Coordinates of C-alpha atoms in Angstrom, one line a residue:
Chain C
M909 CA 0.0 0.0 0.1
Q910 CA 2.4 2.5 -0.1
G911 CA 2.7 5.9 -1.6
T912 CA -0.9 4.9 -3.2
K913 CA -3.0 7.9 -2.0
V914 CA -5.8 5.8 -0.3
V915 CA -9.3 7.7 1.2
R916 CA -9.6 6.9 4.9
P917 CA -10.4 9.3 7.3
F918 CA -11.2 6.3 9.5
P919 CA -8.0 4.3 8.8
F920 CA -8.2 2.2 12.1
F921 CA -11.6 1.1 10.3
R922 CA -10.1 -0.9 7.8
A923 CA -8.7 -5.1 8.9
G924 CA -5.2 -5.0 8.9
A925 CA -4.4 -1.4 9.9
R926 CA -2.4 -0.6 12.2
A927 CA -5.1 0.0 15.5
S928 CA -4.0 1.1 18.8
Q929 CA -4.1 -1.4 22.0
P930 CA -7.3 0.0 23.7
Q931 CA -8.9 -0.3 19.5
L932 CA -8.2 -3.6 19.1
A933 CA -9.5 -4.1 22.8
K934 CA -12.6 -2.8 21.6
P935 CA -15.3 -5.0 19.9
I936 CA -16.3 -4.3 16.6
L937 CA -19.8 -3.9 16.8
V938 CA -21.6 -3.0 20.0
L939 CA -25.9 -1.7 19.7
E940 CA -27.0 -1.2 23.0
D941 CA -30.6 -0.9 23.1
V942 CA -31.8 0.2 19.8
Y943 CA -35.2 1.2 18.3
K944 CA -36.2 1.2 14.7
F945 CA -39.8 2.2 14.0
F946 CA -41.1 1.8 10.2
R947 CA -44.9 2.4 12.2
P948 CA -45.0 4.3 15.5
D949 CA -47.1 1.8 17.4
E950 CA -44.7 -1.3 16.0
P951 CA -41.0 -1.3 16.4
T952 CA -38.9 -3.8 14.4
L953 CA -36.3 -3.5 16.8
R954 CA -37.2 -3.4 20.0
G955 CA -34.1 -2.4 22.5
V956 CA -32.3 -4.8 20.9
N957 CA -29.1 -5.2 22.8
L958 CA -25.4 -6.8 21.5
K959 CA -22.3 -6.6 21.3
V960 CA -19.8 -8.2 18.3
E961 CA -15.8 -8.8 18.9
R962 CA -13.7 -9.0 16.0
G963 CA -12.6 -11.8 14.1
E964 CA -16.1 -13.5 15.0
F965 CA -18.8 -15.1 12.7
A966 CA -22.3 -14.9 13.8
F967 CA -25.3 -16.3 12.3
I968 CA -28.4 -13.5 12.5
T969 CA -31.3 -15.2 11.5
G970 CA -35.4 -14.9 12.5
P971 CA -38.1 -15.4 9.9
S972 CA -38.8 -13.7 7.1
G973 CA -39.6 -10.1 7.9
A974 CA -38.4 -9.8 11.4
G975 CA -35.9 -7.4 11.3
K976 CA -33.0 -9.5 9.7
S977 CA -32.5 -6.6 6.7
T978 CA -33.9 -4.0 8.7
L979 CA -30.6 -4.4 11.3
L980 CA -27.8 -5.2 8.6
K981 CA -28.8 -1.7 7.0
L982 CA -28.6 0.6 10.4
L983 CA -25.0 -1.2 10.4
Y984 CA -24.5 0.7 6.8
R985 CA -26.7 3.3 7.6
E986 CA -28.4 2.7 5.2
L987 CA -31.2 3.6 7.9
M988 CA -30.9 5.1 10.9
V989 CA -31.7 3.8 14.6
D990 CA -34.7 5.6 15.8
E991 CA -33.4 5.1 20.1
G992 CA -30.4 3.8 21.1
R993 CA -26.7 3.6 19.6
V994 CA -24.6 1.8 17.3
L995 CA -20.7 1.9 17.5
F996 CA -18.9 0.4 14.7
C997 CA -15.1 0.1 16.3
G998 CA -16.1 2.3 19.3
R999 CA -17.7 5.3 16.7
D1000 CA -21.1 5.6 17.4
I1001 CA -22.2 5.8 13.8
G1002 CA -25.8 7.0 14.1
R1003 CA -24.1 11.0 14.4
L1004 CA -21.8 10.1 11.3
T1005 CA -22.5 13.2 9.3
D1006 CA -23.8 12.1 5.6
K1007 CA -20.8 12.9 3.5
S1008 CA -19.0 10.7 6.4
I1009 CA -21.4 7.6 5.2
P1010 CA -18.9 6.8 2.2
F1011 CA -16.1 6.9 4.7
L1012 CA -18.1 3.8 6.6
R1013 CA -19.1 1.9 4.5
R1014 CA -14.7 1.6 2.9
N1015 CA -15.0 -0.7 6.3
L1016 CA -17.7 -2.8 5.6
G1017 CA -17.8 -5.6 2.6
I1018 CA -21.6 -6.3 1.7
V1019 CA -22.7 -8.8 -0.1
F1020 CA -26.8 -9.5 -1.2
Q1021 CA -28.7 -12.0 -2.0
D1022 CA -29.6 -10.7 -5.8
F1023 CA -25.4 -10.1 -6.0
R1024 CA -25.7 -6.7 -6.5
I1025 CA -23.4 -7.1 -9.4
I1026 CA -23.6 -5.3 -13.3
D1027 CA -24.2 -8.0 -15.3
H1028 CA -22.3 -5.6 -18.7
W1029 CA -19.1 -5.2 -16.8
T1030 CA -16.5 -7.7 -16.4
V1031 CA -16.1 -10.2 -13.5
F1032 CA -12.3 -7.4 -13.2
E1033 CA -15.0 -4.5 -13.8
N1034 CA -17.3 -5.8 -10.7
I1035 CA -14.4 -6.4 -8.1
A1036 CA -12.0 -3.5 -9.4
V1037 CA -14.9 -0.6 -9.0
A1038 CA -14.7 -1.2 -5.1
L1039 CA -10.7 -0.2 -5.4
E1040 CA -11.2 2.6 -7.9
I1041 CA -13.5 4.5 -4.8
L1042 CA -10.4 4.7 -3.4
S1043 CA -8.0 5.7 -5.7
M1044 CA -6.1 3.5 -5.6
P1045 CA -3.6 2.7 -8.5
Q1046 CA -4.7 0.6 -11.3
R1047 CA -1.1 -1.5 -11.5
L1048 CA -2.4 -1.8 -7.6
I1049 CA -6.0 -2.7 -8.2
R1050 CA -5.3 -5.5 -10.7
S1051 CA -3.0 -7.3 -8.3
R1052 CA -5.0 -7.1 -5.0
V1053 CA -8.4 -8.0 -7.8
A1054 CA -6.6 -11.1 -9.2
E1055 CA -5.7 -12.3 -5.2
A1056 CA -9.7 -12.0 -4.8
L1057 CA -10.5 -13.7 -7.8
E1058 CA -8.5 -16.7 -6.3
R1059 CA -9.3 -16.2 -3.4
V1060 CA -12.8 -17.1 -4.1
G1061 CA -12.4 -19.5 -6.5
L1062 CA -12.9 -17.5 -10.0
N1063 CA -8.6 -17.4 -10.6
G1064 CA -8.1 -15.9 -14.3
R1065 CA -12.1 -15.3 -14.9
G1066 CA -11.8 -11.4 -14.9
D1067 CA -12.4 -11.0 -18.7
E1068 CA -15.8 -12.9 -18.5
Q1069 CA -18.7 -11.1 -18.8
T1070 CA -20.8 -11.1 -15.8
S1071 CA -24.3 -12.1 -17.1
N1072 CA -22.7 -15.4 -18.5
L1073 CA -22.2 -17.3 -15.0
S1074 CA -24.4 -19.0 -13.2
G1075 CA -25.3 -18.0 -10.4
G1076 CA -23.5 -19.2 -7.8
E1077 CA -20.8 -17.5 -9.9
K1078 CA -22.3 -14.6 -9.6
Q1079 CA -22.2 -13.9 -6.0
R1080 CA -18.8 -15.7 -5.8
V1081 CA -18.0 -12.3 -7.4
A1082 CA -20.1 -10.4 -5.2
V1083 CA -17.6 -11.9 -2.5
A1084 CA -15.0 -11.0 -4.0
R1085 CA -16.4 -7.5 -4.1
A1086 CA -16.7 -7.3 -0.9
I1087 CA -13.7 -8.6 0.3
V1088 CA -11.1 -7.1 -2.5
P1089 CA -10.6 -3.7 0.0
E1090 CA -9.8 -5.7 3.3
P1091 CA -12.9 -4.6 5.7
A1092 CA -12.4 -4.8 8.5
L1093 CA -16.5 -6.5 8.9
I1094 CA -18.7 -8.4 6.3
L1095 CA -22.4 -7.9 6.2
A1096 CA -23.4 -10.6 4.2
D1097 CA -27.8 -9.9 3.8
E1098 CA -29.2 -13.9 2.9
P1099 CA -26.4 -14.1 0.1
T1100 CA -27.6 -17.7 -0.5
G1101 CA -31.1 -17.2 -0.9
N1102 CA -30.7 -17.6 -4.5
L1103 CA -29.2 -20.5 -4.5
D1104 CA -29.1 -24.7 -4.2
P1105 CA -28.3 -26.2 -1.3
H1106 CA -25.4 -27.8 -2.7
L1107 CA -23.7 -24.1 -3.8
A1108 CA -25.0 -22.6 -0.3
I1109 CA -22.8 -24.4 1.5
D1110 CA -20.1 -24.0 -1.0
I1111 CA -20.3 -20.0 -0.1
L1112 CA -21.6 -20.4 3.4
T1113 CA -17.4 -22.2 3.3
L1114 CA -16.3 -19.4 1.5
F1115 CA -17.3 -17.0 4.3
E1116 CA -15.9 -19.1 6.7
E1117 CA -12.6 -18.9 5.2
I1118 CA -12.5 -15.0 4.8
N1119 CA -13.8 -15.5 8.4
S1120 CA -10.2 -17.4 9.1
T1121 CA -8.3 -14.5 7.9
G1122 CA -9.3 -12.1 10.9
T1123 CA -12.4 -10.3 9.1
T1124 CA -15.5 -10.5 11.5
V1125 CA -18.3 -11.7 9.1
L1126 CA -22.2 -10.6 10.1
F1127 CA -24.3 -13.6 8.0
A1128 CA -27.9 -13.5 7.6
T1129 CA -30.2 -16.2 6.8
H1130 CA -33.4 -18.1 7.4
D1131 CA -32.0 -21.1 6.3
H1132 CA -32.2 -24.0 8.7
S1133 CA -30.5 -26.3 7.3
L1134 CA -26.8 -24.0 7.1
I1135 CA -27.6 -23.1 10.3
S1136 CA -27.7 -26.0 11.6
K1137 CA -24.5 -27.1 9.5
R1138 CA -22.6 -25.1 11.6
D1139 CA -21.8 -24.1 15.6
H1140 CA -21.1 -20.1 15.0
R1141 CA -23.2 -17.5 17.1
L1142 CA -26.0 -17.0 17.0
I1143 CA -28.1 -14.1 16.9
S1144 CA -31.8 -14.8 16.4
I1145 CA -34.4 -12.1 16.1
D1146 CA -38.2 -12.3 16.2
E1147 CA -40.9 -10.1 17.1
G1148 CA -38.0 -7.3 17.3
R1149 CA -36.2 -8.7 20.1
V1150 CA -33.1 -10.4 19.8
V1151 CA -32.3 -14.1 21.3
E1152 CA -28.8 -15.5 21.3
A1153 CA -27.1 -19.1 21.2
R1154 CA -22.9 -19.2 21.8
Q1155 CA -22.5 -22.2 19.4
G1156 CA -25.0 -22.6 17.1
L1157 CA -28.2 -25.3 18.1
K1158 CA -26.2 -27.1 20.6
D1159 CA -27.0 -24.2 23.4
W1160 CA -30.3 -23.4 21.8
P1161 CA -32.5 -22.0 25.1
G1162 CA -36.0 -22.5 23.2
S1163 CA -38.1 -26.0 21.5
G1164 CA -36.4 -25.8 18.7
I1165 CA -35.6 -25.0 15.1
H1166 CA -39.1 -23.8 14.3
T1167 CA -39.0 -21.0 16.9
L1168 CA -35.6 -20.2 15.5
V1169 CA -36.5 -19.5 11.4
G1170 CA -40.7 -20.0 12.5
Chain M
M1255 CA -12.4 13.4 -7.3
D1256 CA -9.8 10.9 -9.2
V1257 CA -10.2 13.0 -12.8
K1258 CA -9.3 10.0 -14.3
S1259 CA -10.7 6.9 -13.4
A1260 CA -14.1 9.6 -14.2
M1261 CA -13.1 10.3 -17.8
T1262 CA -12.9 6.1 -17.9
R1263 CA -16.0 6.0 -16.1
A1264 CA -17.5 8.7 -18.3
R1265 CA -16.1 6.4 -22.0
R1266 CA -17.8 3.8 -20.6
G1267 CA -21.0 5.5 -20.1
L1268 CA -20.8 7.0 -23.7
R1269 CA -20.0 4.2 -25.0
E1270 CA -22.8 2.4 -24.1
E1271 CA -25.2 5.5 -23.6
R1272 CA -23.8 5.8 -27.3
R1273 CA -27.3 6.1 -29.2
L1274 CA -29.1 8.5 -26.4
Y1275 CA -26.4 10.6 -26.8
V1276 CA -26.5 11.1 -30.5
V1277 CA -30.0 12.6 -30.4
A1278 CA -29.0 14.8 -27.4
V1279 CA -25.9 15.7 -29.3
S1280 CA -27.8 16.3 -32.7
S1281 CA -30.7 18.1 -31.0
L1282 CA -28.2 20.3 -29.5
A1283 CA -26.9 21.2 -32.1
V1284 CA -29.4 22.5 -34.1
A1285 CA -30.6 24.6 -30.7
F1286 CA -26.1 25.9 -31.2
L1287 CA -26.4 26.5 -34.9
C1288 CA -29.4 28.5 -34.3
L1289 CA -27.4 30.8 -31.9
G1290 CA -24.4 30.7 -34.5
A1291 CA -26.1 31.7 -36.7
T1292 CA -27.5 34.7 -34.8
L1293 CA -23.8 36.0 -33.8
L1294 CA -22.8 35.9 -37.3
G1295 CA -25.4 38.4 -38.0
V1296 CA -24.8 40.4 -35.6
T1297 CA -20.7 40.0 -36.2
N1298 CA -21.4 41.4 -39.6
L1299 CA -23.6 43.7 -39.0
D1300 CA -20.9 45.2 -36.2
A1301 CA -18.4 45.2 -38.8
A1302 CA -19.9 46.6 -41.5
A1303 CA -21.7 49.3 -39.0
D1304 CA -17.7 49.7 -37.8
R1305 CA -17.0 49.7 -41.7
W1306 CA -19.5 53.1 -42.7
G1307 CA -19.1 54.8 -39.4
Q1308 CA -15.4 55.3 -40.3
S1309 CA -15.4 56.1 -43.8
G1310 CA -17.5 58.9 -42.5
R1311 CA -19.8 61.1 -44.9
I1312 CA -21.2 65.1 -45.3
T1313 CA -23.1 66.9 -47.3
L1314 CA -23.6 70.2 -47.1
F1315 CA -26.4 71.9 -48.9
L1316 CA -26.2 75.0 -50.3
K1317 CA -28.4 78.2 -50.5
D1318 CA -29.8 79.3 -53.9
D1319 CA -28.3 82.1 -53.7
A1320 CA -25.3 81.6 -52.3
D1321 CA -22.1 84.1 -53.3
P1322 CA -19.8 82.0 -55.5
Q1323 CA -16.9 83.4 -53.5
D1324 CA -18.7 81.9 -49.9
V1325 CA -18.6 78.5 -52.0
A1326 CA -15.7 78.3 -52.4
Q1327 CA -14.3 79.8 -49.5
L1328 CA -15.8 77.5 -47.3
R1329 CA -14.1 74.8 -50.3
V1330 CA -11.0 76.2 -49.0
V1331 CA -12.0 76.6 -44.9
L1332 CA -13.1 72.4 -45.7
E1333 CA -9.7 71.1 -47.7
G1334 CA -7.8 72.9 -44.9
L1335 CA -9.6 70.0 -42.2
S1336 CA -7.3 67.5 -41.3
D1337 CA -10.5 64.8 -41.1
V1338 CA -11.7 65.6 -44.9
R1339 CA -10.3 63.4 -47.0
E1340 CA -11.6 65.1 -50.1
V1341 CA -15.0 67.5 -51.4
A1342 CA -17.0 67.9 -54.3
H1343 CA -18.9 70.4 -55.5
V1344 CA -22.4 69.1 -57.3
T1345 CA -24.3 71.4 -59.3
P1346 CA -27.9 71.1 -60.0
E1347 CA -27.5 70.5 -63.1
Q1348 CA -25.7 66.6 -61.5
A1349 CA -27.5 66.1 -59.1
K1350 CA -30.2 65.8 -61.4
A1351 CA -28.3 63.9 -64.1
S1352 CA -27.4 61.2 -61.1
F1353 CA -30.9 61.3 -59.8
L1354 CA -32.3 60.1 -63.4
E1355 CA -30.1 58.0 -63.1
E1356 CA -30.5 56.1 -59.4
A1357 CA -34.3 56.7 -59.4
D1358 CA -36.1 53.6 -61.1
V1359 CA -39.3 55.1 -59.9
G1360 CA -41.4 54.3 -63.9
A1361 CA -42.3 57.7 -64.4
D1362 CA -40.4 60.2 -66.2
L1363 CA -39.1 62.4 -64.1
S1364 CA -37.4 64.6 -66.7
A1365 CA -39.3 67.5 -66.8
L1366 CA -38.5 68.2 -62.8
P1367 CA -36.8 72.0 -62.7
K1368 CA -33.4 72.2 -61.7
E1369 CA -34.1 73.9 -59.0
V1370 CA -35.4 71.1 -57.1
F1371 CA -31.8 70.5 -56.8
P1372 CA -30.0 72.3 -54.7
A1373 CA -26.5 72.1 -55.6
S1374 CA -24.0 70.6 -52.5
L1375 CA -20.7 70.2 -51.3
E1376 CA -20.0 66.2 -51.2
V1377 CA -17.8 66.0 -48.3
S1378 CA -15.3 62.5 -47.6
L1379 CA -13.8 62.3 -44.0
V1380 CA -10.9 60.3 -43.6
N1381 CA -10.6 56.5 -42.4
G1382 CA -10.6 56.6 -38.6
V1383 CA -13.1 59.6 -37.3
T1384 CA -15.1 59.3 -35.5
R1385 CA -19.6 59.4 -35.1
E1386 CA -19.6 61.7 -32.4
R1387 CA -16.4 64.3 -34.7
S1388 CA -18.3 63.5 -37.6
E1389 CA -21.4 65.2 -36.1
S1390 CA -19.4 67.8 -34.5
I1391 CA -17.7 69.4 -38.0
A1392 CA -21.2 69.3 -39.5
T1393 CA -22.5 71.4 -36.4
R1394 CA -19.6 73.5 -37.5
L1395 CA -19.8 73.5 -40.9
G1396 CA -23.6 74.7 -40.6
Q1397 CA -22.8 77.8 -39.2
F1398 CA -21.6 79.0 -42.5
R1399 CA -23.7 81.6 -44.5
A1400 CA -23.4 80.0 -48.3
V1401 CA -24.7 76.4 -46.4
S1402 CA -28.6 76.0 -46.2
D1403 CA -28.9 72.1 -44.5
V1404 CA -26.5 69.9 -43.4
E1405 CA -27.0 65.6 -44.1
S1406 CA -24.6 64.2 -41.6
Y1407 CA -26.2 60.7 -41.8
G1408 CA -26.8 60.9 -38.2
S1409 CA -30.2 59.1 -38.4
W1410 CA -29.2 56.3 -40.7
F1411 CA -26.4 55.4 -38.2
Q1412 CA -29.0 55.3 -35.3
K1413 CA -31.3 53.4 -37.2
L1414 CA -28.5 51.0 -37.8
D1415 CA -27.9 51.3 -34.3
H1416 CA -31.5 50.7 -33.2
L1417 CA -30.8 47.0 -35.8
L1418 CA -27.8 46.5 -34.0
W1419 CA -29.3 46.9 -30.5
G1420 CA -32.2 44.2 -31.8
A1421 CA -30.0 42.3 -33.4
R1422 CA -27.5 41.8 -30.0
M1423 CA -31.0 41.4 -27.8
L1424 CA -32.1 38.4 -30.3
A1425 CA -28.6 36.6 -29.7
A1426 CA -29.4 37.5 -26.0
G1427 CA -32.3 36.2 -25.8
L1428 CA -31.9 32.7 -28.1
A1429 CA -28.8 32.1 -26.1
L1430 CA -30.3 32.0 -22.8
L1431 CA -33.0 30.1 -24.6
V1432 CA -29.9 27.7 -25.7
M1433 CA -28.7 28.1 -22.3
F1434 CA -31.9 26.5 -21.6
C1435 CA -32.5 24.2 -24.0
V1436 CA -28.7 22.5 -23.3
I1437 CA -30.1 22.3 -19.9
A1438 CA -33.3 20.4 -19.9
V1439 CA -32.2 18.4 -23.0
I1440 CA -28.9 17.2 -20.9
G1441 CA -30.4 17.3 -18.2
N1442 CA -33.0 14.3 -19.3
T1443 CA -30.5 12.9 -20.8
I1444 CA -28.3 11.9 -18.1
R1445 CA -31.1 11.7 -16.1
L1446 CA -32.3 8.5 -18.1
A1447 CA -28.6 7.5 -18.3
V1448 CA -28.7 7.5 -14.3
A1449 CA -32.4 5.8 -14.3
R1450 CA -31.0 2.9 -16.9
R1451 CA -27.2 3.2 -14.7
R1452 CA -29.1 3.3 -12.0
Q1453 CA -27.7 -0.3 -10.0
E1454 CA -24.1 0.6 -10.9
I1455 CA -24.8 3.8 -8.8
Q1456 CA -26.0 1.7 -6.0
V1457 CA -23.5 -0.4 -5.9
M1458 CA -20.7 2.7 -6.2
K1459 CA -22.7 4.0 -3.2
L1460 CA -22.6 0.7 -1.6
C1461 CA -18.9 0.6 -1.3
G1462 CA -18.6 4.0 0.0
A1463 CA -18.3 5.7 -3.0
T1464 CA -18.9 9.5 -2.6
N1465 CA -21.2 11.8 -4.6
G1466 CA -18.2 13.5 -6.2
F1467 CA -17.1 10.0 -7.4
V1468 CA -20.5 8.7 -8.5
R1469 CA -21.7 12.5 -10.5
G1470 CA -18.1 12.8 -11.6
P1471 CA -18.4 11.1 -15.3
F1472 CA -21.8 11.9 -15.6
V1473 CA -20.5 15.8 -15.4
L1474 CA -17.8 14.8 -17.7
E1475 CA -20.5 13.3 -20.0
G1476 CA -22.8 16.2 -19.9
M1477 CA -19.7 18.2 -20.5
F1478 CA -19.0 16.6 -23.7
Q1479 CA -22.3 16.4 -24.8
G1480 CA -22.5 20.2 -24.6
F1481 CA -19.1 20.4 -25.7
A1482 CA -20.1 18.5 -29.4
S1483 CA -23.3 20.5 -29.7
A1484 CA -21.0 24.1 -30.0
L1485 CA -18.9 22.4 -32.3
L1486 CA -20.5 20.6 -34.7
A1487 CA -23.0 23.7 -34.8
V1488 CA -19.4 25.8 -36.0
L1489 CA -18.4 23.3 -38.0
A1490 CA -21.6 23.1 -39.6
L1491 CA -21.7 27.3 -40.1
L1492 CA -17.8 27.1 -41.0
A1493 CA -18.7 24.9 -44.2
G1494 CA -21.7 26.7 -44.4
Y1495 CA -20.1 30.1 -44.6
L1496 CA -16.5 28.5 -46.7
S1497 CA -19.5 26.9 -49.0
L1498 CA -21.2 30.5 -49.7
H1499 CA -19.2 33.6 -48.7
E1500 CA -17.6 33.7 -52.7
S1501 CA -20.8 34.4 -54.1
V1502 CA -22.7 36.5 -51.4
D1503 CA -19.4 37.9 -50.3
S1504 CA -19.6 40.5 -54.5
T1505 CA -23.2 41.2 -54.0
L1506 CA -22.3 42.0 -50.8
A1507 CA -19.5 44.4 -51.4
A1508 CA -21.5 46.5 -53.7
L1509 CA -24.3 46.4 -51.5
T1510 CA -22.9 48.1 -48.5
G1511 CA -19.0 48.0 -49.1
S1512 CA -18.4 45.7 -46.9
R1513 CA -17.6 41.6 -46.7
V1514 CA -19.0 38.5 -45.5
V1515 CA -16.9 37.8 -42.1
F1516 CA -17.3 34.7 -39.6
L1517 CA -17.0 34.4 -36.6
G1518 CA -14.0 36.0 -33.9
V1519 CA -12.0 33.3 -32.4
W1520 CA -13.4 34.4 -29.0
T1521 CA -16.8 33.5 -30.2
W1522 CA -16.9 30.5 -30.6
L1523 CA -14.2 29.7 -28.5
L1524 CA -16.9 31.2 -26.1
L1525 CA -19.7 29.3 -27.9
L1526 CA -17.6 25.7 -27.0
T1527 CA -16.5 26.5 -23.7
G1528 CA -20.2 28.0 -22.4
G1529 CA -21.6 24.5 -24.2
A1530 CA -19.9 22.4 -21.7
L1531 CA -19.7 24.3 -19.4
I1532 CA -24.3 24.4 -19.0
G1533 CA -23.8 21.0 -19.8
A1534 CA -21.9 19.9 -16.6
I1535 CA -23.9 22.1 -15.3
G1536 CA -26.9 20.4 -16.6
S1537 CA -25.6 17.5 -15.7
A1538 CA -24.5 17.9 -12.3
L1539 CA -28.2 19.4 -12.1
S1540 CA -30.0 15.8 -13.0
V1541 CA -27.8 13.4 -11.0
R1542 CA -28.5 15.8 -7.6
R1543 CA -31.0 13.8 -6.6
Y1544 CA -30.2 10.0 -7.5
L1545 CA -27.9 10.6 -5.2
S1546 CA -29.3 9.3 -2.1
V1547 CA -28.9 5.8 -2.6

């Protein structure tokens, strides 16, 4: 990264950045008594308290409409909290100005169910955009994209048109775009929702590999077959409230998987 | 904003939306052509007025009973003035002959008595004499005993001034209209492009792009459209000028003593930069509302 002109007003947000010891000791994400209302009498999230440590992998689950996506949208500031605080690396992101939001998002990698990749761009262009935003020189972009493609299993396919890829491959491109700027936190919103079970496991494994390098991953899904296969921390949202299990379904306090995903 | 990256993305945008942009640029080129043609008209009127203004004439009509000695003395005075190039004495007979030769009223006017045509002194001024100076000379000459009336063509110049003022107002009005056209057309074109590239914008914003990063290529695309339209219009005008000026020049030279001139360098530079600037403004305004992703 030496000699590059990368705009990062919050350098300590970046994975791999040399943050100070006090910063590293802080949880990467803290939600304090968070409320979100879409209707005045019916909060989507009610008094959510949550703490996510650096390097954790956590499933966020719950029935459709429970507020999983709302929770994630609060984290990348597409939505604002109505009450409470969301602290990312100790900073209250609810107090960021509109101009600061892009710099928050540069420290996050976001993956969606519908991939959100541009079909008429090549695989390379779809991934490189995340680095062009950081004003990286082309030479560095090329090497970083090649590296990301290798990590997601699409080595050497940068020149292909994205429209020719399968669903699973498109999601891999989306994952590559999310990881290429080396974010501190990856938010995956139902990333396997459009994939068949076999591909879903592949993508989950990919996220676990990314997590093994130290990146924190929040993986929202309502697919109980995925959750049941892994012992990651489980954060379930139901009727706006959070119930947690430290080691997946083994620890689950409810009466079974049905209370978890509806 | 990283200009290099914005230019790369603008190039891609222009390539992807080329049909849309070709239509927009052609429509705008017509608008710029109208403005350019009006400016060309104003430039030529200005040139003609300038030329006529600098080759001034004064006619001194002499009294019927003017003493020939007074006329001769007046002529000597006139020829002594540094602003005067030439003085010609026109007798009533010469005036009548000249009138009968030039008049084309379809009736026999040869029976008109020669007294109808007063004798006069036609004074040609040297080049560069201003209109004000010409008026001042005329006023002083009107005080001579032998002079009954003085014509300095001031009212004619006043009419020309009005015509020029009208043409300039027309050009200003057209410039304003063209500006609105450019903002509206480029604004709508960019709005269409933005709608088609909404997903790209959304992806970029989610990856942490600033508004400047997203806006950059659209502003460059708008700038290019404005510049290309103005350039097309200037080239079309130049082509028209080159193909017509030779045939028009001789007629115009005979009628007004001046030749057709093309837009000055500063005028067409202003058209090109103005086109680019207005294009950029129109584009920036239309993108602004789509940035809250």
